Short mmCIF file of C-alpha atoms and ligand atoms in Angstrom, two decimals:
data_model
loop_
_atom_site.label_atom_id
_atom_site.label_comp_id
_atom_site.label_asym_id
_atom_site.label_seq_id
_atom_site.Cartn_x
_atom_site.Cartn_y
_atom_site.Cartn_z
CA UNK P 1 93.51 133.45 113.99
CA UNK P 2 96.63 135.21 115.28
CA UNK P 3 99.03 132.65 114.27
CA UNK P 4 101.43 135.46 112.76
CA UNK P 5 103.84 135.70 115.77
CA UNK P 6 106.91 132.84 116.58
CA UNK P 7 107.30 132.13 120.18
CA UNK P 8 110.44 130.28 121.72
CA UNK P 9 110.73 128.60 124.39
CA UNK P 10 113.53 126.11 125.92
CA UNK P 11 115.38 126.07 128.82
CA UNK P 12 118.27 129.01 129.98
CA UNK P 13 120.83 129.53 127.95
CA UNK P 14 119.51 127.34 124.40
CA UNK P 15 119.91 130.62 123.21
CA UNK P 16 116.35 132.25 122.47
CA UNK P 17 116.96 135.42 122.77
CA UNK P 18 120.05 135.49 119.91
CA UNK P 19 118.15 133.30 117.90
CA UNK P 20 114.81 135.77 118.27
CA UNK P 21 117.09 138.72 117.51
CA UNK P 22 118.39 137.47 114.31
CA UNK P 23 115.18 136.03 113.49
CA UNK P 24 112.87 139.10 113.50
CA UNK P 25 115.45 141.31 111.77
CA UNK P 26 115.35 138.81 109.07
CA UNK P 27 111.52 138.39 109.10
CA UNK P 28 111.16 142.47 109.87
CA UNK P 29 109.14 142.31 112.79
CA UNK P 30 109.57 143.51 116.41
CA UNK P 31 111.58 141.47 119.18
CA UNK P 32 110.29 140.88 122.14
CA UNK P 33 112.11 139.45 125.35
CA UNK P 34 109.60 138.52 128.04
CA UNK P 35 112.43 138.68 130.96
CA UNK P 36 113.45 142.36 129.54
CA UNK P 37 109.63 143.00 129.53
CA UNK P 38 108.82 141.87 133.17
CA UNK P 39 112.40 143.73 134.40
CA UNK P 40 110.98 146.98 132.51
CA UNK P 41 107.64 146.78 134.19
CA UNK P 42 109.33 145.78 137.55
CA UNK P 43 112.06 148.25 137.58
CA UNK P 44 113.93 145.44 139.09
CA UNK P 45 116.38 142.92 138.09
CA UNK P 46 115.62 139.42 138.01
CA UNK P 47 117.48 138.35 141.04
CA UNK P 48 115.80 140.79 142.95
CA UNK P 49 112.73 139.34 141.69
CA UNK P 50 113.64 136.28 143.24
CA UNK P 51 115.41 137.45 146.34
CA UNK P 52 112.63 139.63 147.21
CA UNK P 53 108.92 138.10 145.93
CA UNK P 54 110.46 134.28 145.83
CA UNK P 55 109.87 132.50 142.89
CA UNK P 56 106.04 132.97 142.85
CA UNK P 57 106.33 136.30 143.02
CA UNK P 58 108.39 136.32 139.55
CA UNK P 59 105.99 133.37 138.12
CA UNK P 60 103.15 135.98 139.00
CA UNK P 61 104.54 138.73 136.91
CA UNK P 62 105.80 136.42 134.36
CA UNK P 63 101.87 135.05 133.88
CA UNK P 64 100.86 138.53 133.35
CA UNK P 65 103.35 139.91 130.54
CA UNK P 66 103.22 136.81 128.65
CA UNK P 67 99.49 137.18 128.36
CA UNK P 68 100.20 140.50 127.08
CA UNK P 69 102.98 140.06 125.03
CA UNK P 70 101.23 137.12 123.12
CA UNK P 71 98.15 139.22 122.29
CA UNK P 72 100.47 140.82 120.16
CA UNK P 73 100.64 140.72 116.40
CA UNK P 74 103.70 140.09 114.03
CA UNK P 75 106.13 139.68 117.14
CA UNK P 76 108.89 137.41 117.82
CA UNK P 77 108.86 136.45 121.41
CA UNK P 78 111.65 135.21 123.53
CA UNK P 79 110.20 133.23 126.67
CA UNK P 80 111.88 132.47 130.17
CA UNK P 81 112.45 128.68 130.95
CA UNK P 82 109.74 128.52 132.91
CA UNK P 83 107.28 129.92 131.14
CA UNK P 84 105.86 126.76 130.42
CA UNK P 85 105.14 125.59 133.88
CA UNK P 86 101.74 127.49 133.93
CA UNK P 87 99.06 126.01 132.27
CA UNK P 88 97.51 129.55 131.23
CA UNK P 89 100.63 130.34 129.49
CA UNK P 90 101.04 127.12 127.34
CA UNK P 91 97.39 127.42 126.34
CA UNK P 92 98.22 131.39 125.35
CA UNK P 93 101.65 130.67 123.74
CA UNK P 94 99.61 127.47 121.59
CA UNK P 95 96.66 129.99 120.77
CA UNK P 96 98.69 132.44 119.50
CA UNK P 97 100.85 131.79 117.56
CA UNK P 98 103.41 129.64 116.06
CA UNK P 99 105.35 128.13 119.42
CA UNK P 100 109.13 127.00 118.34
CA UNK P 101 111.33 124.64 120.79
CA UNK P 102 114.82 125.11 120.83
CA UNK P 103 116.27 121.85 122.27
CA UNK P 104 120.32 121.38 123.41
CA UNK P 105 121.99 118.63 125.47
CA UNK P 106 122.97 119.65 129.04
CA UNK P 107 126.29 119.38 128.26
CA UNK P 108 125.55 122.20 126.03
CA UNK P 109 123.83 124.50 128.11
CA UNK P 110 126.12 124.14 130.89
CA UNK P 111 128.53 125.55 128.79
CA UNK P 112 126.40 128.32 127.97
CA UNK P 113 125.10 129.09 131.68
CA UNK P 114 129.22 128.82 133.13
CA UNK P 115 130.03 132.03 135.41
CA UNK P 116 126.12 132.94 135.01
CA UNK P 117 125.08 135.23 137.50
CA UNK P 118 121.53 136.63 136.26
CA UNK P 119 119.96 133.54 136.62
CA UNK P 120 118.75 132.51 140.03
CA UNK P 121 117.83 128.94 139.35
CA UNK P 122 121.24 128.37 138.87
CA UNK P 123 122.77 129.81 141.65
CA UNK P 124 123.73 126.24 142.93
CA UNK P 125 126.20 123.89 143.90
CA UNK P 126 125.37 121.92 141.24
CA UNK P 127 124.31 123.45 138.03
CA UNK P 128 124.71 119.96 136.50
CA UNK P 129 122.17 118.76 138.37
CA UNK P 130 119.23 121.45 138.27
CA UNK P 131 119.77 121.58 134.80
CA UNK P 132 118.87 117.81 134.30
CA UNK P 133 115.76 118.20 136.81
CA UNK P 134 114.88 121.24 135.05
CA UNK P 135 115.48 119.39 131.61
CA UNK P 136 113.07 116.15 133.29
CA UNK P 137 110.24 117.89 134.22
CA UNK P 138 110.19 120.55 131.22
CA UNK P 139 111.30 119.01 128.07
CA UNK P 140 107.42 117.32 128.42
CA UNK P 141 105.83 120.28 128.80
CA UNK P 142 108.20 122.21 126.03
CA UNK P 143 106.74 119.23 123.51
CA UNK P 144 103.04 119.52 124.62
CA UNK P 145 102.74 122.73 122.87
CA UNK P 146 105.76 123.07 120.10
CA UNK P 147 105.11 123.29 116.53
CA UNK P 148 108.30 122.85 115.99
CA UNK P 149 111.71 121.77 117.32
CA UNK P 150 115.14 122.74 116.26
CA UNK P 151 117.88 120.88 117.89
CA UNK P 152 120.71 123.42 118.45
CA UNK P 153 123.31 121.13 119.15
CA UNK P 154 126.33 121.32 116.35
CA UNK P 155 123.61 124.08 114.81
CA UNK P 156 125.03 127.56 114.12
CA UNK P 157 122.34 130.43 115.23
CA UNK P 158 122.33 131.53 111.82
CA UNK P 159 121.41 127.92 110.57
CA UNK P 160 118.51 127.81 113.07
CA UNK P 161 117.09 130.75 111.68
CA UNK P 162 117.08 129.50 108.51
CA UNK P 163 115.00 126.31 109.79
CA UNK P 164 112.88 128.17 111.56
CA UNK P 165 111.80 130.54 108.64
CA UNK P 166 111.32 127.91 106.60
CA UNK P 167 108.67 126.60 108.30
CA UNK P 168 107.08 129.63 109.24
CA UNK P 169 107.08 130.37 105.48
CA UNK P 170 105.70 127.14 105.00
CA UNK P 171 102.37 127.50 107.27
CA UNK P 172 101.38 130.61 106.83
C1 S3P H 1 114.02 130.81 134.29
C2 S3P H 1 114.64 131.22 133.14
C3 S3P H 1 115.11 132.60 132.93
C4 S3P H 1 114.28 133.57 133.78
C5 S3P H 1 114.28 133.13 135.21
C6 S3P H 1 113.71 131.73 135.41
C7 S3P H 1 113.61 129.39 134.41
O1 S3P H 1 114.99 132.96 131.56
O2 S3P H 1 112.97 133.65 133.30
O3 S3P H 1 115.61 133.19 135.69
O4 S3P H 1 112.77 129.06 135.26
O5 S3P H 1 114.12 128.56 133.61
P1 S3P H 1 115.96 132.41 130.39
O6 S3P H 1 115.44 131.07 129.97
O7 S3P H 1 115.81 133.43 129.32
O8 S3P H 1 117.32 132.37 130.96
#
């Protein structure tokens, strides 16, 4: 079983990818960013994604580098949002290792997301709103296939690492 590698996954701006940071410096491993990875392969930003190939286009690319990046051993992996949409990618990130949910209020995220500009989805009138559709329809789908969930709310980064290593430390 390759259950030696911690995914995340949670909606834009929980905070993944400075939670993965800290969290596979403490554990030693690599990083991995699955946005950086798909912008790398691209050569493109991921607004031009968007602007140019649509969303499909992106959720294309994003199918293909998270089946690589999760046949990976000993990584921590930051997902996009929407990774979970897919049903090939929540049956990869499951396999594969140990799949981590990093919950916050809207309120929260909002906060986080204000004066965003590298993340199309949110390009909108009304953040407030696609943030609580996004929140609807995903927060399901983010359950389906966690292990675990930390609630960042009120939770320093440093204080979700901790709870997160703990468990790993605890299953395997
Ligand atoms: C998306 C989230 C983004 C990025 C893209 C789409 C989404 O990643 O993949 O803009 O659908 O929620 P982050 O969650 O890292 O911001």
């Amino acid at each position: 079983m390759t259950q030696n590698n911690i995914f995340l996954i949670g909606l834009m701006g929980v905070g993944k990818t400075t939670i993965g940071k800290q969290l596979a410096r403490n554990l030693g491993c690599e990083f991995i960013d699955s946005d950086h990875e798909i912008e790398r392969r691209t050569g493109a930003d991921i607004p031009w994604i968007f602007d140019i190939e649509g969303e499909p286009g992106f959720r294309e690319r994003e199918r293909i580098v998270i089946d690589d990046l999760t046949q990976k051993q000993g990584v921590v992996l930051a997902t996009g949002g929407g990774a979970v949409l897919a049903p090939d990618n929540r049956q990869h990130l499951m396999a594969r290792g140990m799949v981590v949910y990093l919950k916050a209020s809207v309120e929260h995220l909002l906060q986080r997301t204000a004066f965003d500009r590298n993340r199309p989805l949110l390009q909108t009138d009304n953040p407030r709103q696609r943030l609580e559709e996004l929140m609807d329809k995903r927060d399901p789908l983010y359950r389906e296939i966690a292990d675990f969930i930390v609630d960042t709310d009120n939770r320093s980064v440093s204080n979700s690492v901790k709870l997160i290593m703990k468990h790993f430390n605890k299953q395997y």
